[in-house]
Coordinates of C-alpha atoms in Angstrom, one line a residue:
M1160 CA -0.3 -36.3 16.4
P1161 CA 3.0 -37.0 15.5
D1162 CA 4.9 -38.1 19.2
K1163 CA 1.9 -39.5 21.0
I1164 CA 2.3 -40.9 23.9
W1165 CA 0.7 -43.7 26.1
T1166 CA -3.5 -42.8 27.0
I1167 CA -4.6 -43.8 30.7
E1168 CA -5.7 -46.9 29.7
E1169 CA -3.1 -48.1 28.0
F1170 CA -1.0 -46.8 31.0
K1171 CA -2.6 -48.6 33.2
K1172 CA -2.6 -52.3 31.2
Q1173 CA 1.9 -51.4 31.3
S1174 CA 1.8 -50.2 34.7
N1175 CA -0.4 -53.1 35.6
L1176 CA -2.3 -52.4 38.4
G1177 CA -5.8 -52.5 39.7
L1178 CA -8.1 -49.3 40.2
F1179 CA -7.5 -50.4 44.0
H1180 CA -4.2 -50.3 43.9
R1181 CA -3.4 -46.7 42.0
R1182 CA -5.2 -45.2 44.6
A1183 CA -3.5 -46.1 47.3
N1184 CA -0.1 -45.5 45.2
V1185 CA -0.1 -41.4 45.7
Y1186 CA 2.4 -41.0 42.7
L1187 CA 0.5 -43.8 40.3
A1188 CA -2.6 -41.5 41.4
H1189 CA -0.9 -38.4 40.7
I1190 CA -0.4 -39.4 37.5
D1191 CA -3.1 -41.1 36.0
T1192 CA -5.0 -37.8 37.3
L1193 CA -2.5 -35.9 34.4
L1194 CA -3.6 -38.9 31.6
Q1195 CA -6.8 -37.7 31.9
H1196 CA -6.9 -34.4 32.0
Y1197 CA -4.5 -34.9 28.9
K1198 CA -7.0 -37.6 26.8
I1199 CA -9.7 -33.9 26.6
I1200 CA -7.7 -30.9 26.3
T1201 CA -7.4 -29.4 22.9
L1202 CA -4.4 -30.3 21.5
E1203 CA -5.0 -27.2 18.8
T1204 CA -3.8 -24.9 22.1
P1205 CA 0.4 -25.5 22.6
D1206 CA 1.1 -23.8 26.1
L1207 CA -1.8 -25.9 27.7
E1208 CA -0.9 -29.5 25.8
A1209 CA 3.2 -28.4 27.3
N1210 CA 2.6 -26.7 30.5
L1211 CA 1.1 -31.2 30.8
L1212 CA 4.0 -32.9 29.6
L1213 CA 5.9 -30.8 32.0
M1214 CA 3.8 -32.0 34.4
I1215 CA 3.5 -35.8 33.5
C1216 CA 7.1 -35.7 33.0
D1217 CA 7.9 -34.4 36.6
A1218 CA 5.5 -37.0 38.0
C1219 CA 7.5 -39.9 36.3
Q1220 CA 10.5 -38.9 37.7
K1221 CA 9.1 -38.7 41.3
Y1222 CA 7.9 -42.6 41.4
Y1223 CA 11.0 -43.4 39.8
H1224 CA 13.0 -41.6 42.0
R1225 CA 10.9 -43.0 45.0
K1226 CA 11.2 -46.4 43.0
P1227 CA 13.5 -47.1 41.5
A1228 CA 14.0 -50.9 41.7
N1229 CA 9.9 -51.0 41.3
H1230 CA 8.3 -53.5 38.0
R1231 CA 6.2 -50.7 37.0
A1232 CA 9.5 -47.8 37.3
A1233 CA 9.9 -49.3 33.2
A1234 CA 6.4 -48.4 32.0
V1235 CA 7.0 -45.2 34.3
M1236 CA 9.9 -44.0 31.8
I1237 CA 8.5 -45.6 28.5
L1238 CA 5.3 -42.4 29.8
H1239 CA 8.6 -40.6 30.6
D1240 CA 10.2 -40.8 27.6
Q1241 CA 7.0 -40.9 25.2
A1242 CA 5.9 -37.0 27.0
L1243 CA 9.7 -35.6 26.8
K1244 CA 9.8 -36.7 23.2
R1245 CA 6.7 -34.8 22.5
A1246 CA 7.7 -31.9 24.6
K1247 CA 10.6 -31.6 21.9
A1248 CA 8.4 -31.7 18.7
L1249 CA 5.6 -29.0 20.8
T1250 CA 10.0 -27.1 21.6
L1251 CA 10.5 -27.3 17.8
Q1252 CA 6.9 -25.5 17.1
L1253 CA 7.7 -22.5 19.4
V1254 CA 10.3 -21.6 17.7
T1255 CA 9.0 -20.1 13.9
G1256 CA 10.2 -17.5 11.9
D1257 CA 13.2 -17.0 10.0
S1258 CA 16.3 -15.4 10.5
S1259 CA 19.4 -13.2 9.0
G1260 CA 22.6 -14.9 8.3
H1261 CA 22.8 -17.6 6.2
G1262 CA 26.4 -18.9 5.2
L1263 CA 27.9 -16.2 7.5
R1264 CA 30.4 -16.8 10.4
G1265 CA 30.7 -15.5 13.0
W1266 CA 30.3 -11.8 14.3
A1267 CA 29.2 -11.0 10.5
K1268 CA 26.0 -13.2 10.8
V1269 CA 25.4 -11.9 14.1
R1270 CA 26.1 -8.4 12.6
A1271 CA 23.2 -9.6 9.9
A1272 CA 20.7 -11.5 12.3
V1273 CA 20.5 -8.1 14.5
K1274 CA 20.6 -5.5 12.8
P1275 CA 16.7 -5.4 11.9
F1276 CA 16.6 -3.3 16.2
V1277 CA 20.2 -2.9 17.3
V1278 CA 20.2 0.0 14.2
G1279 CA 21.2 3.4 16.1
I1280 CA 19.7 6.6 15.4
T1281 CA 22.0 9.4 13.9
G1282 CA 23.2 12.6 15.1
K1283 CA 21.6 10.8 18.5
T1284 CA 23.5 8.4 20.9
H1285 CA 21.5 6.3 21.8
H1286 CA 21.7 2.3 23.7
R1287 CA 20.8 -0.5 21.9
L1288 CA 19.6 -3.2 23.5
H1289 CA 23.0 -5.8 24.2
Q1290 CA 24.5 -8.7 22.9
D1291 CA 23.5 -11.0 25.8
Y1292 CA 19.9 -10.4 25.0
W1293 CA 20.1 -10.0 20.9
Q1294 CA 18.5 -13.4 21.1
E1295 CA 15.7 -12.2 23.1
A1296 CA 14.4 -10.1 20.5
L1297 CA 15.3 -12.3 17.2
I1298 CA 13.7 -15.7 18.3
P1299 CA 9.3 -14.4 17.6
G1300 CA 8.5 -16.2 20.7
H1301 CA 10.9 -13.5 23.0
F1302 CA 12.4 -16.2 25.6
P1303 CA 14.7 -15.2 27.8
L1304 CA 17.2 -17.8 27.0
A1305 CA 20.3 -15.3 28.1
R1306 CA 20.1 -17.1 31.7
A1307 CA 22.3 -20.5 31.2
I1308 CA 20.6 -23.5 30.8
A1309 CA 21.7 -26.4 33.3
Y1310 CA 25.1 -24.9 33.4
S1311 CA 25.1 -24.3 29.0
K1312 CA 26.3 -21.5 27.1
D1313 CA 23.8 -19.2 26.3
P1314 CA 22.3 -20.0 22.1
L1315 CA 23.2 -17.3 20.6
S1316 CA 27.2 -18.0 22.1
I1317 CA 27.1 -21.6 20.4
W1318 CA 25.7 -20.2 16.9
K1319 CA 28.4 -17.6 16.8
T1320 CA 31.3 -19.4 17.3
S1321 CA 29.8 -22.5 15.3
S1322 CA 31.1 -23.0 11.7
S1323 CA 27.3 -23.9 10.9
P1324 CA 26.0 -21.6 7.5
L1325 CA 22.4 -22.4 8.7
S1326 CA 20.4 -18.9 9.6
F1327 CA 20.6 -18.8 14.1
L1328 CA 16.8 -19.9 13.6
D1329 CA 17.3 -22.8 12.2
W1330 CA 19.8 -24.0 13.6
L1331 CA 17.9 -23.5 16.6
R1332 CA 15.8 -26.6 15.3
E1333 CA 18.1 -28.5 13.4
F1334 CA 20.6 -28.7 16.0
Y1335 CA 20.6 -26.5 19.6
I1336 CA 17.3 -28.1 20.6
P1337 CA 17.7 -31.7 19.2
D1338 CA 21.0 -31.5 21.5
M1339 CA 19.4 -30.2 24.4
F1340 CA 16.8 -33.3 24.7
D1341 CA 19.3 -35.5 24.0
N1342 CA 22.1 -34.1 26.5
K1343 CA 18.6 -34.8 29.1
K1344 CA 17.8 -30.7 29.1
G1345 CA 15.2 -30.4 27.9
E1346 CA 13.1 -29.8 30.2
E1347 CA 14.1 -26.5 31.7
L1348 CA 14.4 -25.3 27.7
L1349 CA 10.8 -26.1 27.2
R1350 CA 9.6 -23.9 30.1
R1351 CA 12.4 -20.7 29.2
L1352 CA 10.1 -21.6 25.7
Q1353 CA 7.2 -21.6 26.7
M1354 CA 7.5 -18.0 29.4
G1355 CA 8.1 -15.6 26.5
V1356 CA 9.3 -11.9 26.9
T1357 CA 6.3 -9.0 26.3
Y1358 CA 7.4 -7.3 23.2
L1359 CA 5.0 -4.2 23.2
D1360 CA 3.0 -2.9 20.2
S1361 CA 2.1 0.3 19.8
A1362 CA -0.7 0.4 21.4
Q1363 CA -0.2 -1.0 24.0
R1364 CA 2.9 1.0 24.7
E1365 CA 0.7 3.6 24.7
D1366 CA -0.7 2.0 27.8
K1367 CA 2.5 2.6 29.6
K1368 CA 3.5 6.3 29.3
I1369 CA 3.7 8.9 31.9
Y1370 CA 3.7 12.3 31.6
I1371 CA 5.3 15.0 32.8
N1372 CA 2.8 17.9 33.3
N1373 CA 4.3 20.9 35.5
G1374 CA 7.5 18.3 37.6
I1375 CA 4.0 16.6 38.4
I1376 CA 4.0 13.1 36.4
Y1377 CA 1.3 11.7 34.8
N1378 CA 0.0 8.1 33.8
S1379 CA -1.9 7.6 30.3
R1380 CA -5.1 8.0 32.1
G1381 CA -4.6 11.6 33.2
E1382 CA -4.4 10.5 36.8
R1383 CA -0.5 10.8 38.6
F1384 CA 1.4 8.3 38.4
H1385 CA 2.5 6.0 41.4
T1386 CA 5.2 3.4 41.8
G1387 CA 3.1 1.9 44.7
N1388 CA 1.9 -0.9 44.0
M1389 CA 4.9 -1.7 41.7
S1390 CA 8.0 -3.1 42.2
T1391 CA 10.9 -4.2 40.3
N1392 CA 14.5 -6.9 40.3
I1393 CA 16.8 -4.9 41.7
A1394 CA 15.2 -1.8 43.4
G1395 CA 11.8 -3.3 45.2
E1396 CA 8.8 -2.4 46.2
G1397 CA 7.7 1.1 45.6
W1398 CA 10.0 1.4 41.9
A1399 CA 9.3 0.9 38.1
I1400 CA 10.9 0.3 35.3
F1401 CA 11.1 3.0 32.8
V1402 CA 12.8 3.8 29.5
M1403 CA 13.6 6.9 27.6
A1404 CA 11.8 6.3 24.0
P1405 CA 14.5 8.7 21.1
N1406 CA 11.6 10.5 20.5
N1407 CA 11.9 11.2 24.2
S1408 CA 8.6 9.5 25.3
L1409 CA 8.8 7.9 29.5
Y1410 CA 7.9 4.3 29.5
A1411 CA 7.1 2.6 32.9
N1412 CA 5.9 -0.5 34.6
D1413 CA 5.9 -3.8 36.6
H1414 CA 9.3 -5.5 36.3
R1415 CA 9.0 -9.6 35.5
V1416 CA 11.8 -11.4 35.1
D1417 CA 11.2 -13.3 32.3
I1418 CA 8.5 -11.8 31.1
F1419 CA 8.3 -7.8 31.5
H1420 CA 11.4 -5.5 30.8
H1421 CA 12.9 -2.9 29.2
S1422 CA 13.7 -4.7 25.9
S1423 CA 9.5 -4.8 26.8
F1424 CA 8.5 -1.0 26.1
L1425 CA 9.6 -0.4 22.4
S1426 CA 10.2 -4.3 21.9
G1427 CA 14.3 -4.5 22.0
A1428 CA 14.6 -1.1 19.6
P1429 CA 17.2 1.3 21.0
V1430 CA 17.3 4.0 23.7
Q1431 CA 17.7 7.2 25.4
A1432 CA 18.1 6.4 28.9
A1433 CA 16.2 2.9 30.8
G1434 CA 16.4 2.6 34.7
E1435 CA 14.3 2.7 38.0
I1436 CA 12.1 5.2 38.7
A1437 CA 10.1 5.7 42.1
V1438 CA 7.3 8.1 42.4
N1439 CA 5.2 8.9 45.0
N1440 CA 1.5 10.5 43.9
G1441 CA 3.1 12.0 40.7
I1442 CA 6.1 13.4 42.2
L1443 CA 9.6 12.0 41.0
V1444 CA 11.0 10.6 44.3
G1445 CA 14.1 7.8 43.7
I1446 CA 15.7 7.1 40.2
T1447 CA 18.1 4.3 38.8
C1448 CA 20.3 3.8 35.7
K1449 CA 20.0 -0.1 36.2
S1450 CA 18.7 -1.9 33.0
G1451 CA 21.3 -5.0 32.2
H1452 CA 19.4 -4.8 29.2
Y1453 CA 19.9 -1.6 27.8
R1454 CA 24.0 -1.4 30.0
P1455 CA 23.5 3.0 30.2
N1456 CA 26.1 4.9 30.4
A1457 CA 26.8 8.3 32.6
A1458 CA 25.9 10.6 29.7
S1459 CA 22.9 8.4 29.6
F1460 CA 22.0 9.4 33.6
V1461 CA 22.7 12.5 32.4
R1462 CA 20.3 13.1 29.7
I1463 CA 16.9 11.5 31.4
L1464 CA 18.3 14.1 34.7
F1465 CA 18.5 17.2 33.0
W1466 CA 15.2 16.3 30.4
L1467 CA 13.4 15.3 33.9
K1468 CA 14.8 19.2 35.0
Q1469 CA 13.1 20.7 31.9
H1470 CA 10.2 19.4 32.2
G1471 CA 10.1 20.8 36.1
A1472 CA 10.7 17.9 38.3
L1473 CA 12.7 19.6 41.9
L1474 CA 15.8 17.2 41.7
Q1475 CA 17.4 18.7 45.0
G1476 CA 16.6 15.4 47.5
V1477 CA 15.4 13.3 44.9
A1478 CA 17.2 9.8 45.3
A1479 CA 19.6 9.0 43.0
C1480 CA 21.8 5.7 41.9
P1481 CA 24.1 6.2 38.9
V1482 CA 26.0 3.0 39.5
I1483 CA 25.4 0.4 40.5
S1484 CA 28.7 -2.4 41.2
N1485 CA 27.3 -6.5 42.3
H1486 CA 23.8 -5.1 42.7
I1487 CA 24.0 -2.6 44.7
Q1488 CA 22.7 0.4 44.9
E1489 CA 24.4 4.2 46.3
F1490 CA 22.2 6.7 46.0
F1491 CA 23.1 10.4 45.8
D1492 CA 21.2 14.0 46.1
A1493 CA 19.6 13.9 42.3
E1494 CA 20.6 17.1 40.9
E1495 CA 24.4 16.5 42.5
V1496 CA 24.5 13.5 40.4
L1497 CA 23.6 16.0 37.6
L1498 CA 25.4 19.2 38.1
N1499 CA 28.6 16.4 38.2
G1500 CA 28.2 14.4 34.6
G1501 CA 25.8 11.4 35.5
K1502 CA 28.6 10.5 38.6
K1503 CA 28.5 10.1 42.4
G1504 CA 27.3 12.4 44.8
T1505 CA 29.7 13.3 47.7
K1506 CA 27.2 12.9 50.6
N1507 CA 24.4 9.5 50.5
I1508 CA 20.7 10.2 50.9
K1509 CA 18.1 7.5 51.5
P1510 CA 15.8 7.1 49.2
C1511 CA 11.6 8.1 50.4
K1512 CA 9.6 4.8 50.4
V1513 CA 6.7 5.0 48.1
Y1514 CA 3.7 2.9 49.8
P1515 CA 1.4 1.0 48.0
S1516 CA -2.4 2.9 47.1
D1517 CA -6.0 1.9 47.8
M1518 CA -6.6 2.7 44.1

């Protein structure tokens, strides 16, 4: 195994403590326990190994912060550096695959890299994945790197403005990842790379499909769809996120930050509409156009509202939020929002609460 770390026996020898004293020191005892677990794990499971390495790093940091002048601190920090070095090797293994853009500069190389999943369908208005999230779709593990890591820019922005002729994934492996570890940001990067946003295949997508029949919304199992046991980051409990695919199919699911987003349903492909939806035992009670991944506009909101009405959903009295500013939602009557071209209505209404079901 490349970049080995000390075994528990080697660490005990280097830290020069007897068994009795290790039991007395809770922090060293914790490191011992982690090393014991690390010794017996199957190293063919990178996720498990990465978790243990991060735990070892945390345990070493905690000991060092409490005993920085202790003579055993040197051994602890050597172990910490060994764990980081191994974590770096694992991080490089997590970023696999090839990408376009080799030999190009600026936006040209970005366009070449993202072309496979941002190309729309001729003759219709579709919303492509926003550029802030292109890297999520580009990297095979779909890692959530759009949010800054320790105040650094996201990697796609750095790559776009760099003079490197390498493709995005090659640049990540050869420059970005080593630099993050050199600048003591590697632990957070590895944590992020372990998450991975879910991208559904066709079979998994069918399970998230919802249907409308005579105004009643059903799930893929033919049961009345209910969002009481779901939640989103913005609207909260009782809501789900949804997308409307180019073929008018609707999909909905729980929103889980850095794990399941609007991009998950169609694997980063364009959508007609996206947002949040509240359904009470098959009856539509609320809808928004909130999607950071697709940034839908008023025309998109009109499209989903019109389609719902076409299929029998009653919009009058349904709480609709056409505009979200600073995560503040204003709700208006959905029928009025539709007539206003996807813009605000004249009177605020309060969304009906959708409670969890026992099923």
